[in-house]
Amino acid sequence: MRLDQFLSARTMYSRRELRQMIQKGKATVDGAVVRKADQHVQPDENTVCLNGRHIPGDQYLYVLLHKPKGYVSSADEPGQKSVLELVPPELCRKDLRPVGRLDKDSTGMLLLTDDGQLAHQVIAARSHVAKYYHIVLARPWEDGYAEKMAEGMVLADGAQCLPAKAAPVEGTDREALICLHEGKYHQVRRMFAAAGNHVAELARIAMGGLEMPQDLEISTCCVLSEKDVQKMLNCETNFASLLQTLKKHSS
Ligand code: URA
């Protein structure tokens, strides 16, 4: 496959833009600058970089974004900033889309991929990919919340939720961890509203067996390996251990 073809299928740049970038020495193959757009590359053998960023040769791309507040999870909502704007152009493939949603005011782990089948698997309720949210409540945590969530909350519109695990964070009176196996619209916010509280802050901190990488700064993203994706799909994060990491120590 030609170098410009390889890059065109894996980035948002046009073939014309890519040819210019290649001529200017912005592309490397196995560490060496290549200035010829028709240089032959093998996606599964060569390491191709553009502007110093590795462009994975794999058929599908899995990007994990540390979503900040103020961005919507859809690709095209008029007048809104999309999370896709935070993906560097070198990683932004044509069919890359967020998998599921985090509200505009929520932060944390958001998966983006061009693998439609995997996206469906992560969202589908029957796939049971657990999502873990660290929340800050407007009013103190109350005894009885955990039991209510475990029974399956009924939301204000009558929607029945699946049983969910929730617990307060030790050393705080308003922070909690909640794990869901489904993703109804504004679900965590609506569950706590139905319990008589209000979610002031919400961050997704783990999906399946994959926790938010500690060094992934807000508004930045990283490419997930096949192993990470499998961990997300086929494993669970230990709720008690995750809760322990959130614990606040009084000084
Ligand atoms: N539940 C919510 O209410 N908001 C989110 O962003 C995610 C889960």
Short mmCIF file of C-alpha atoms and ligand atoms in Angstrom, two decimals:
data_model
loop_
_atom_site.label_atom_id
_atom_site.label_comp_id
_atom_site.label_asym_id
_atom_site.label_seq_id
_atom_site.Cartn_x
_atom_site.Cartn_y
_atom_site.Cartn_z
CA MET A 1 0.00 0.00 0.00
CA ARG A 2 1.23 3.52 -0.79
CA LEU A 3 2.19 5.72 2.17
CA ASP A 4 -0.34 8.44 1.24
CA GLN A 5 -3.07 5.79 0.86
CA PHE A 6 -2.21 4.33 4.26
CA LEU A 7 -2.38 7.76 5.92
CA SER A 8 -5.50 8.86 4.09
CA ALA A 9 -7.43 5.83 5.37
CA ARG A 10 -6.30 6.48 8.94
CA THR A 11 -6.41 10.26 9.38
CA MET A 12 -8.71 13.15 8.49
CA TYR A 13 -6.17 14.71 6.09
CA SER A 14 -6.89 14.76 2.34
CA ARG A 15 -4.52 13.01 -0.08
CA ARG A 16 -3.35 16.48 -1.25
CA GLU A 17 -2.57 17.65 2.29
CA LEU A 18 -0.81 14.39 2.99
CA ARG A 19 1.37 14.62 -0.12
CA GLN A 20 2.47 18.11 0.99
CA MET A 21 3.19 16.95 4.54
CA ILE A 22 5.16 13.96 3.26
CA GLN A 23 7.22 16.22 0.95
CA LYS A 24 8.01 18.45 3.94
CA GLY A 25 9.40 15.45 5.84
CA LYS A 26 6.54 15.12 8.37
CA ALA A 27 6.18 11.35 7.85
CA THR A 28 8.51 8.60 9.01
CA VAL A 29 8.52 4.88 8.31
CA ASP A 30 10.36 2.78 10.87
CA GLY A 31 12.04 5.93 12.19
CA ALA A 32 13.35 7.23 8.85
CA VAL A 33 11.93 10.33 7.16
CA VAL A 34 10.19 9.43 3.89
CA ARG A 35 9.47 12.17 1.35
CA LYS A 36 7.86 10.06 -1.37
CA ALA A 37 4.08 9.67 -1.18
CA ASP A 38 4.20 6.45 -3.20
CA GLN A 39 6.62 4.73 -0.79
CA HIS A 40 5.32 1.20 -0.17
CA VAL A 41 4.29 0.41 3.42
CA GLN A 42 2.90 -2.72 5.05
CA PRO A 43 0.35 -1.81 7.74
CA ASP A 44 1.13 -4.84 9.90
CA GLU A 45 4.91 -4.57 9.61
CA ASN A 46 5.98 -0.91 9.35
CA THR A 47 5.75 1.75 12.07
CA VAL A 48 4.40 4.88 10.45
CA CYS A 49 4.43 8.26 12.21
CA LEU A 50 2.97 11.57 11.07
CA ASN A 51 3.97 14.79 12.85
CA GLY A 52 5.74 12.58 15.40
CA ARG A 53 2.58 10.66 16.27
CA HIS A 54 2.32 6.92 15.69
CA ILE A 55 -0.45 6.06 13.23
CA PRO A 56 -1.64 2.53 14.10
CA GLY A 57 -1.85 0.23 11.09
CA ASP A 58 -4.74 -1.80 12.51
CA GLN A 59 -8.04 -1.99 10.70
CA TYR A 60 -9.87 -0.38 13.62
CA LEU A 61 -8.83 2.29 16.05
CA TYR A 62 -9.79 2.50 19.75
CA VAL A 63 -9.18 5.88 21.35
CA LEU A 64 -9.71 6.68 25.01
CA LEU A 65 -10.45 10.34 25.71
CA HIS A 66 -10.33 11.98 29.14
CA LYS A 67 -13.41 14.08 28.51
CA PRO A 68 -13.57 17.56 30.01
CA LYS A 69 -16.79 19.44 30.81
CA GLY A 70 -18.39 21.53 28.05
CA TYR A 71 -18.15 19.04 25.16
CA VAL A 72 -21.02 16.92 23.81
CA SER A 73 -20.52 13.25 22.99
CA SER A 74 -22.23 13.44 19.61
CA ALA A 75 -20.48 14.25 16.35
CA ASP A 76 -22.74 16.95 15.01
CA GLU A 77 -24.88 18.98 17.40
CA PRO A 78 -25.22 22.49 15.98
CA GLY A 79 -23.70 25.18 18.19
CA GLN A 80 -22.01 22.66 20.52
CA LYS A 81 -18.37 21.67 20.87
CA SER A 82 -17.96 17.96 20.01
CA VAL A 83 -15.53 15.61 21.76
CA LEU A 84 -14.21 14.81 18.26
CA GLU A 85 -12.57 18.27 18.26
CA LEU A 86 -10.28 16.99 21.04
CA VAL A 87 -8.92 14.10 18.97
CA PRO A 88 -5.68 15.11 17.19
CA PRO A 89 -6.10 15.07 13.37
CA GLU A 90 -3.48 12.34 13.09
CA LEU A 91 -5.82 10.03 15.06
CA CYS A 92 -9.15 11.23 13.77
CA ARG A 93 -10.26 8.60 11.26
CA LYS A 94 -13.29 9.29 9.12
CA ASP A 95 -15.68 6.92 10.92
CA LEU A 96 -14.39 7.54 14.45
CA ARG A 97 -17.38 8.03 16.78
CA PRO A 98 -17.92 8.17 20.56
CA VAL A 99 -19.26 4.93 22.03
CA GLY A 100 -22.23 5.81 24.23
CA ARG A 101 -22.51 9.17 25.89
CA LEU A 102 -21.21 11.22 28.73
CA ASP A 103 -23.32 14.31 29.44
CA LYS A 104 -21.93 17.71 28.49
CA ASP A 105 -21.18 18.40 32.17
CA SER A 106 -19.68 14.97 32.89
CA THR A 107 -16.00 14.14 32.72
CA GLY A 108 -13.90 11.01 32.44
CA MET A 109 -13.45 7.99 30.22
CA LEU A 110 -14.98 8.14 26.78
CA LEU A 111 -14.19 5.49 24.19
CA LEU A 112 -14.15 6.42 20.51
CA THR A 113 -13.83 3.89 17.72
CA ASP A 114 -14.50 3.21 14.06
CA ASP A 115 -15.35 -0.41 14.92
CA GLY A 116 -19.16 -0.39 14.75
CA GLN A 117 -19.54 -3.94 16.00
CA LEU A 118 -17.50 -3.28 19.13
CA ALA A 119 -19.37 -0.02 19.76
CA HIS A 120 -22.63 -1.96 19.73
CA GLN A 121 -21.19 -4.57 22.11
CA VAL A 122 -20.13 -1.92 24.66
CA ILE A 123 -23.49 -0.14 24.63
CA ALA A 124 -25.84 -3.14 24.50
CA ALA A 125 -27.31 -3.84 27.95
CA ARG A 126 -26.90 -7.59 27.47
CA SER A 127 -23.12 -7.20 27.06
CA HIS A 128 -22.91 -6.15 30.74
CA VAL A 129 -19.89 -3.87 30.33
CA ALA A 130 -19.81 -2.24 33.76
CA LYS A 131 -19.33 1.52 33.97
CA TYR A 132 -18.05 3.09 37.19
CA TYR A 133 -18.84 6.69 38.12
CA HIS A 134 -17.31 8.81 40.85
CA ILE A 135 -19.92 11.37 41.85
CA VAL A 136 -20.20 14.37 44.13
CA LEU A 137 -23.68 14.95 45.54
CA ALA A 138 -25.20 18.33 46.33
CA ARG A 139 -26.43 17.02 49.69
CA PRO A 140 -24.94 14.40 52.03
CA TRP A 141 -25.16 10.69 51.23
CA GLU A 142 -28.02 9.03 53.12
CA ASP A 143 -28.42 5.57 54.59
CA GLY A 144 -30.72 3.64 52.32
CA TYR A 145 -29.32 4.89 48.99
CA ALA A 146 -27.22 1.76 48.44
CA GLU A 147 -30.21 -0.53 49.13
CA LYS A 148 -32.49 1.46 46.83
CA MET A 149 -29.94 1.33 43.99
CA ALA A 150 -29.37 -2.40 44.59
CA GLU A 151 -33.10 -3.10 44.28
CA GLY A 152 -33.29 -1.24 40.94
CA MET A 153 -34.43 2.37 41.03
CA VAL A 154 -37.62 3.53 39.38
CA LEU A 155 -37.00 6.90 37.69
CA ALA A 156 -39.41 9.84 37.71
CA ASP A 157 -40.79 8.82 34.29
CA GLY A 158 -41.47 5.28 35.56
CA ALA A 159 -38.43 3.70 33.85
CA GLN A 160 -37.12 0.69 35.77
CA CYS A 161 -33.34 0.51 36.24
CA LEU A 162 -31.29 -2.65 36.61
CA PRO A 163 -29.85 -3.23 40.10
CA ALA A 164 -26.76 -1.06 40.64
CA LYS A 165 -24.00 -1.05 43.20
CA ALA A 166 -23.35 2.22 45.03
CA ALA A 167 -21.39 3.20 48.14
CA PRO A 168 -20.20 6.39 49.81
CA VAL A 169 -16.51 7.33 49.69
CA GLU A 170 -14.91 7.04 53.12
CA GLY A 171 -13.73 10.34 54.60
CA THR A 172 -16.35 12.37 52.67
CA ASP A 173 -20.06 12.99 53.16
CA ARG A 174 -21.06 13.78 49.55
CA GLU A 175 -18.88 11.58 47.36
CA ALA A 176 -19.87 8.16 46.12
CA LEU A 177 -19.00 5.42 43.64
CA ILE A 178 -21.71 3.81 41.52
CA CYS A 179 -21.47 0.98 39.02
CA LEU A 180 -24.06 0.55 36.24
CA HIS A 181 -24.50 -2.17 33.65
CA GLU A 182 -26.71 -0.09 31.39
CA GLY A 183 -26.78 3.46 30.05
CA LYS A 184 -30.13 5.20 30.08
CA TYR A 185 -30.18 8.92 29.30
CA HIS A 186 -28.78 10.93 32.28
CA GLN A 187 -29.13 7.72 34.28
CA VAL A 188 -26.94 8.41 37.31
CA ARG A 189 -28.31 11.94 37.66
CA ARG A 190 -31.88 10.68 37.38
CA MET A 191 -31.30 7.83 39.86
CA PHE A 192 -30.07 10.21 42.54
CA ALA A 193 -32.85 12.68 41.71
CA ALA A 194 -35.34 9.85 42.29
CA ALA A 195 -33.63 9.18 45.63
CA GLY A 196 -34.09 12.86 46.59
CA ASN A 197 -30.55 14.16 45.98
CA HIS A 198 -28.73 15.91 43.12
CA VAL A 199 -25.53 14.95 41.32
CA ALA A 200 -23.27 18.01 41.23
CA GLU A 201 -20.21 16.34 39.63
CA LEU A 202 -19.87 13.10 37.69
CA ALA A 203 -16.74 11.42 36.33
CA ARG A 204 -16.53 7.98 34.68
CA ILE A 205 -13.43 6.37 36.12
CA ALA A 206 -13.56 2.79 34.83
CA MET A 207 -15.21 0.72 32.08
CA GLY A 208 -15.24 -3.07 32.43
CA GLY A 209 -11.80 -4.05 33.66
CA LEU A 210 -10.14 -0.88 32.37
CA GLU A 211 -9.48 2.02 34.73
CA MET A 212 -8.74 5.57 33.65
CA PRO A 213 -4.96 5.69 33.07
CA GLN A 214 -3.52 7.91 35.81
CA ASP A 215 -1.33 9.84 33.38
CA LEU A 216 -4.09 10.62 30.88
CA GLU A 217 -4.56 14.34 31.37
CA ILE A 218 -7.93 15.98 30.97
CA SER A 219 -8.77 16.79 27.29
CA THR A 220 -6.15 14.38 25.99
CA CYS A 221 -6.48 10.91 24.52
CA CYS A 222 -4.49 7.73 24.02
CA VAL A 223 -4.76 4.76 21.68
CA LEU A 224 -5.92 1.58 23.39
CA SER A 225 -4.19 -1.70 22.66
CA GLU A 226 -6.10 -4.87 21.76
CA LYS A 227 -5.34 -6.07 25.30
CA ASP A 228 -6.92 -2.94 26.83
CA VAL A 229 -10.02 -3.38 24.69
CA GLN A 230 -10.35 -7.02 25.75
CA LYS A 231 -9.94 -5.99 29.40
CA MET A 232 -12.74 -3.48 28.96
CA LEU A 233 -15.06 -6.01 27.33
CA ASN A 234 -14.35 -9.15 29.30
CA CYS A 235 -13.32 -8.11 32.82
CA GLU A 236 -14.70 -6.07 35.71
CA THR A 237 -12.93 -3.64 38.01
CA ASN A 238 -13.09 -4.58 41.68
CA PHE A 239 -15.64 -2.20 43.20
CA ALA A 240 -14.19 -2.30 46.72
CA SER A 241 -10.64 -1.61 45.51
CA LEU A 242 -11.80 1.26 43.33
CA LEU A 243 -13.75 2.72 46.26
CA GLN A 244 -10.61 2.44 48.39
CA THR A 245 -8.60 4.50 45.87
CA LEU A 246 -11.14 7.32 46.23
CA LYS A 247 -10.96 7.32 50.03
CA LYS A 248 -9.96 10.69 51.53
CA HIS A 249 -7.52 10.72 54.39
CA SER A 250 -8.09 13.38 57.02
CA SER A 251 -4.85 15.24 57.66
N1 URA B 1 -25.15 9.04 33.89
C1 URA B 1 -25.41 10.36 33.82
O1 URA B 1 -26.37 10.86 34.43
N2 URA B 1 -24.59 11.13 33.11
C2 URA B 1 -23.51 10.66 32.45
O2 URA B 1 -22.79 11.43 31.80
C3 URA B 1 -23.25 9.28 32.53
C4 URA B 1 -24.08 8.48 33.26
#
